[in-house]
Coordinates of C-alpha atoms in Angstrom, one line a residue:
X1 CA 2.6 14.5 14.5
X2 CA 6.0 15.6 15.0
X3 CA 8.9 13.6 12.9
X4 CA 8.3 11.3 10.5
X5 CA 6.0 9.1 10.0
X6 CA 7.6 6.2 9.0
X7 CA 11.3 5.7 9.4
X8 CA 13.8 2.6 8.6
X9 CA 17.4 3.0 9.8
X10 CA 19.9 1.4 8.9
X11 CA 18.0 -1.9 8.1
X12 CA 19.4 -4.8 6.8
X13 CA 18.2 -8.2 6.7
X14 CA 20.3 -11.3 5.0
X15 CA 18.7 -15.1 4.4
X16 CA 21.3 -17.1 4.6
X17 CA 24.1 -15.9 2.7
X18 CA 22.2 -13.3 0.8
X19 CA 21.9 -9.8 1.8
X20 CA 18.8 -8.6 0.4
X21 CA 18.8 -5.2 1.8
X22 CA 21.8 -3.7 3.2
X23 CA 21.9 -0.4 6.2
X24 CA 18.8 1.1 4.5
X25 CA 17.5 4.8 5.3
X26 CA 14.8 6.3 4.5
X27 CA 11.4 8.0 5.8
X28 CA 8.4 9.1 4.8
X29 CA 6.4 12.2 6.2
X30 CA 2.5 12.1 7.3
X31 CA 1.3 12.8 4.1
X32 CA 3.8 12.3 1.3
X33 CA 3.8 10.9 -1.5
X34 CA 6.8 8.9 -2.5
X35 CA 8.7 6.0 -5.0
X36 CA 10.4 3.1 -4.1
X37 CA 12.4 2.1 -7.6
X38 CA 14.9 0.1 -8.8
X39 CA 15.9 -3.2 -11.1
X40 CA 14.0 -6.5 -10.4
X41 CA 15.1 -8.1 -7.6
X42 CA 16.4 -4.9 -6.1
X43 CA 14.9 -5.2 -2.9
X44 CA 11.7 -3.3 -3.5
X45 CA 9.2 -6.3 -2.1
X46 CA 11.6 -7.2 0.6
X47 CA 11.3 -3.5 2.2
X48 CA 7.4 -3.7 1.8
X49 CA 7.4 -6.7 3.3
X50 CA 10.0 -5.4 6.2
X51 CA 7.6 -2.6 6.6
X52 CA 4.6 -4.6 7.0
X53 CA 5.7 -7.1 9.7
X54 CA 6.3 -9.9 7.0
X55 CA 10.2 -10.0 7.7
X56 CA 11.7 -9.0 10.8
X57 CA 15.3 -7.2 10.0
X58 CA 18.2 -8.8 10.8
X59 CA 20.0 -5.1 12.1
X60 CA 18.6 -1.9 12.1
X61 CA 15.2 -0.2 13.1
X62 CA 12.1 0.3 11.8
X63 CA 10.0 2.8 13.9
X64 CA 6.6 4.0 12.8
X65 CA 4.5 7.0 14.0
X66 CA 7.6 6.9 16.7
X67 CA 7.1 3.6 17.8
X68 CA 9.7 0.8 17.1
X69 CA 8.1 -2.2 15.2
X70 CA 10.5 -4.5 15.8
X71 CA 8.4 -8.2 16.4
X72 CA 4.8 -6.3 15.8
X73 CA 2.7 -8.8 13.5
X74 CA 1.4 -7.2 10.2
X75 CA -2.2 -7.5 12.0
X76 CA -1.0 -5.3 14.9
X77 CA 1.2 -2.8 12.3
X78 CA -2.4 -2.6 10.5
X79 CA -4.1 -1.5 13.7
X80 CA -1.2 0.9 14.3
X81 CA -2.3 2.1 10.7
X82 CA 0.0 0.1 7.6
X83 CA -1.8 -1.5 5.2
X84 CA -0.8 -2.7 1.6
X85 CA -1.5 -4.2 -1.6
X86 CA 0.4 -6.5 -3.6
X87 CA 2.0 -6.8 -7.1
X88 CA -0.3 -9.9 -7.1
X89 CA -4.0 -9.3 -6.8
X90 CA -5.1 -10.7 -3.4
X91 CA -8.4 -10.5 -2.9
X92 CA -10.8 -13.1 -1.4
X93 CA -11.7 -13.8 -5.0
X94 CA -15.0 -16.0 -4.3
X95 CA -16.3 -13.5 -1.6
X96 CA -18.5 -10.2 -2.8
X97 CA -16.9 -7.4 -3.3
X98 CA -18.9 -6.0 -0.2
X99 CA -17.7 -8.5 1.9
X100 CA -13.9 -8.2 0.9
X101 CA -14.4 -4.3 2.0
X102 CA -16.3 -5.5 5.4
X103 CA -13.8 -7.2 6.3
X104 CA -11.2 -4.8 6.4
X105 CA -13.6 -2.2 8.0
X106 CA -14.0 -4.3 11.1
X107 CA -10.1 -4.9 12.0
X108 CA -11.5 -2.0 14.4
X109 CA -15.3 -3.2 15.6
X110 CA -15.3 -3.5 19.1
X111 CA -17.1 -6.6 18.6
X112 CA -16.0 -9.9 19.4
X113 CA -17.4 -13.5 19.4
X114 CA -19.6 -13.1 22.1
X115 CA -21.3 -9.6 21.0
X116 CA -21.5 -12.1 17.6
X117 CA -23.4 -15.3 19.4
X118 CA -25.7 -12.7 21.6
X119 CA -26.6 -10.4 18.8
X120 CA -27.8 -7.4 21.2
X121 CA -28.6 -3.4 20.5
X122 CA -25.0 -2.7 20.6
X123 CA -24.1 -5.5 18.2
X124 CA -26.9 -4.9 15.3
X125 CA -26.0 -0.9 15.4
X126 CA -22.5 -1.8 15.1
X127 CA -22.9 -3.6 12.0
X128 CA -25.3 -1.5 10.9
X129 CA -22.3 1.1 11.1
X130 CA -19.9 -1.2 9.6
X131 CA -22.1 -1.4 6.3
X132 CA -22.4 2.2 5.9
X133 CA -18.7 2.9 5.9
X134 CA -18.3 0.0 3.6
X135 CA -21.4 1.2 1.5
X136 CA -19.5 4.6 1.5
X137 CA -16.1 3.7 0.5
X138 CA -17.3 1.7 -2.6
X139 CA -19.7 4.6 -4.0
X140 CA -16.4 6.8 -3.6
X141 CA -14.7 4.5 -5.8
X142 CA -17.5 3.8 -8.3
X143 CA -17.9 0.1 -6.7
X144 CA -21.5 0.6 -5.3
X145 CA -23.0 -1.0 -8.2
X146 CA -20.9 -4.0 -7.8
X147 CA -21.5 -5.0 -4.4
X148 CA -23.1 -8.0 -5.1
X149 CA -20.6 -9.3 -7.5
X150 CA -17.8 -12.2 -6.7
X151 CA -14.7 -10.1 -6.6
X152 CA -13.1 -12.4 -9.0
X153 CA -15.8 -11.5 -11.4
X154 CA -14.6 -7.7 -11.8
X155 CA -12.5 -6.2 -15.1
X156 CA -9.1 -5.9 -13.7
X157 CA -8.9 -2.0 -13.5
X158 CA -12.0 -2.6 -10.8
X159 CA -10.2 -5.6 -8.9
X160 CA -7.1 -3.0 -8.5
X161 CA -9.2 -0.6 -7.0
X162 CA -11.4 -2.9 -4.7
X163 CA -7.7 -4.3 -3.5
X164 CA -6.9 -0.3 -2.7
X165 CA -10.4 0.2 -1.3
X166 CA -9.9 -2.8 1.3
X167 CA -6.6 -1.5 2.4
X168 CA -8.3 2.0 2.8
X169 CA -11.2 0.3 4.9
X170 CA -8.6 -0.3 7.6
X171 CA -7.9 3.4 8.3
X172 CA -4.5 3.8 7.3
X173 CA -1.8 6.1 8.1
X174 CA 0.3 4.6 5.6
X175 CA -1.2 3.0 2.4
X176 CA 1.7 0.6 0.4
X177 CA 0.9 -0.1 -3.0
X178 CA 3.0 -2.6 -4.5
X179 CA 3.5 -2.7 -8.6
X180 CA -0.5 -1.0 -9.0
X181 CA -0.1 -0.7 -12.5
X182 CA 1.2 -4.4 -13.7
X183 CA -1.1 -5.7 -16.1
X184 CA -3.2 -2.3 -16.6
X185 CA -3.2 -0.4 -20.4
X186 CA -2.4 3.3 -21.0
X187 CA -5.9 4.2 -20.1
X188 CA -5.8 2.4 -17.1
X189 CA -2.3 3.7 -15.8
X190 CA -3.7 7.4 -16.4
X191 CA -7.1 6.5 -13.8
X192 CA -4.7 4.9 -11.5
X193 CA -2.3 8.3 -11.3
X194 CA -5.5 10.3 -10.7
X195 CA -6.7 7.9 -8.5
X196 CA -3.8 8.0 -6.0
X197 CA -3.2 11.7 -5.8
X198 CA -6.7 11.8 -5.0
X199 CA -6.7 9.1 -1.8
X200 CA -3.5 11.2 -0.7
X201 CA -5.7 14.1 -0.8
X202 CA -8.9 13.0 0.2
X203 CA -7.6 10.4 3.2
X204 CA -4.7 12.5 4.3
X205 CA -2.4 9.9 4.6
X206 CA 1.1 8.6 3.3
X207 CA 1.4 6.3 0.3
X208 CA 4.5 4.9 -0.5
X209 CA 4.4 3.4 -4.1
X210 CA 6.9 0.5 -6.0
X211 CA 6.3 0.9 -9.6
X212 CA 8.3 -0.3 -13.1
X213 CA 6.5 2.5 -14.8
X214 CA 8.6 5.3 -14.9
X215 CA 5.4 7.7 -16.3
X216 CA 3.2 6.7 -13.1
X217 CA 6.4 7.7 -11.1
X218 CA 7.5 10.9 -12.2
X219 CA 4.2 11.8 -12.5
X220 CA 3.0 11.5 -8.5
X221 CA 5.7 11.2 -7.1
X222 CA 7.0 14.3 -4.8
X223 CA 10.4 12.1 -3.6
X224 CA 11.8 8.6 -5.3
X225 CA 14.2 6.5 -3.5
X226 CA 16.0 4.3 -5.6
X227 CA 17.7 0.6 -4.6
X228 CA 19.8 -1.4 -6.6
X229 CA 21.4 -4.9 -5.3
X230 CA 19.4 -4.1 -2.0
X231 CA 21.2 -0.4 -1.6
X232 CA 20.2 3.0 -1.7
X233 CA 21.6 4.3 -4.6
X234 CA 19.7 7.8 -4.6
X235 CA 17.0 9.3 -3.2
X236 CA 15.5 13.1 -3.9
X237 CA 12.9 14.9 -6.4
X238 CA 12.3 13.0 -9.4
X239 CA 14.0 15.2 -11.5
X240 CA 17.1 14.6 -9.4
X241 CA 16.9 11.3 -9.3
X242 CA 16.3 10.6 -13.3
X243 CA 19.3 12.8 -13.7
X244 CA 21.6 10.9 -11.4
X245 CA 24.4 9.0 -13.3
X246 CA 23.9 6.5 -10.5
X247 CA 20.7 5.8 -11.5
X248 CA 20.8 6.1 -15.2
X249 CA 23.5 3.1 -15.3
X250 CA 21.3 0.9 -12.5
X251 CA 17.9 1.0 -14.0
X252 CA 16.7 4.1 -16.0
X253 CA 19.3 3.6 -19.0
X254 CA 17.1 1.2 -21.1
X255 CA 13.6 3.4 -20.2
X256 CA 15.3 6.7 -21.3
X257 CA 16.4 5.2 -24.6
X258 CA 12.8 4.2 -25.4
X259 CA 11.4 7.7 -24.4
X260 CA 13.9 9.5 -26.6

């Protein structure tokens, strides 16, 4: 693909009286890694949710793959190939964790209602299908064993990772992860870093990442952005950006105290 894969330009949206993001810029290449930081309340949530059809900006463009979003659903910006997770575990908490993945797997079946009701050749190999690429997707993730299992019944490191293995199931382009650490121990946070360079690697795709922890950052991350009061403040390597005075008075001040 030529140009970027996902670009906002000059976005802004306001509710009411509040501007929560204000003439935003920024894009992301076919297969980049890259932060989204900044103070709480920055604006972080409100670009995901910009991104993924949730809000529709009050100026300014959002184009993905080339195509302008403007009005798409976040059903139709999955097909197009956006999914997410959230800071919030959302999972369909009393369904297996094999049926939380098969339903993300058939946003694309070429089945409807009726193939359903008739249950023909077509219909029974395509499900067939469906429950090897879900059957797939959780032995890559060291789920397999769980399929059974109420997804509410998983440790917490696992329900983070079936969340991230139901966005995946959709076929994305661009994979959103939103706060993937909150909650999770050092342990944890170290599994999760390994785990997303290898989805980037092994999906070929995007991920654009909103995290507090400043270690799970600068260790992925190949470009941060940084927002403060809905602005860009900075955006470059993450080298650059932790040694931006900018930056350093917004949000990194109190985390580079602790580190040193």
């Amino acid at each position: 693909m030529i140009g970027p894969l996902l670009q906002l330009q000059c976005v802004t949206i306001r509710f009411g009286g509040l501007t929560a993001v204000s003439e935003v810029d920024f894009q992301i290449g076919g297969r980049e890694l890259v932060g989204l930081i900044g103070p709480n309340g920055a604006g972080k949530t409100t670009v995901f949710n910009l991104v993924t059809g949730v809000y529709q900006p009050t100026s300014g463009a959002i184009l993905f793959a080339g195509q302008p979003t403007a009005n798409l659903k976040s059903n139709q910006l999955a097909r197009l190939g956006i999914a997410r997770t959230f800071q919030n575990i959302r999972l369909f908490a009393s369904m297996s964790v094999f049926d939380n993945v098969r339903v993300a797997v058939q946003l694309h079946s070429p089945h409807g209602i009726r193939d359903a009701l008739w249950r023909g050749r077509g219909f029974r190999e395509g499900e067939r299908a469906v429950e090897t690429q879900v059957m797939e997707l959780l032995e890559i993730f060291n789920l397999g064993r769980f399929r059974a299992a109420n997804a509410k019944s998983l440790p917490y490191g696992d329900q983070r990772r079936l969340e991230i293995v139901r966005a995946l199931a959709t076929r994305p382009k661009l994979l959103l992860l939103d706060e993937p650490a909150a909650g999770m121990n050092t342990t944890e946070k170290v599994a999760l870093t390994q785990l997303i360079r290898f989805i980037k690697d092994k999906f070929q795709i995007a991920v654009l990442l909103v995290e507090h922890d400043m270690q799970v950052v600068m260790g992925i991350c190949e470009r941060i952005a940084v927002l403060d009061y809905g602005i860009k403040i900075a955006e470059g390597s993450p080298a650059k950006v932790r040694a931006d005075p900018r930056v350093i008075e917004a949000y990194l001040g109190d985390e580079l105290k602790i580190q040193n």
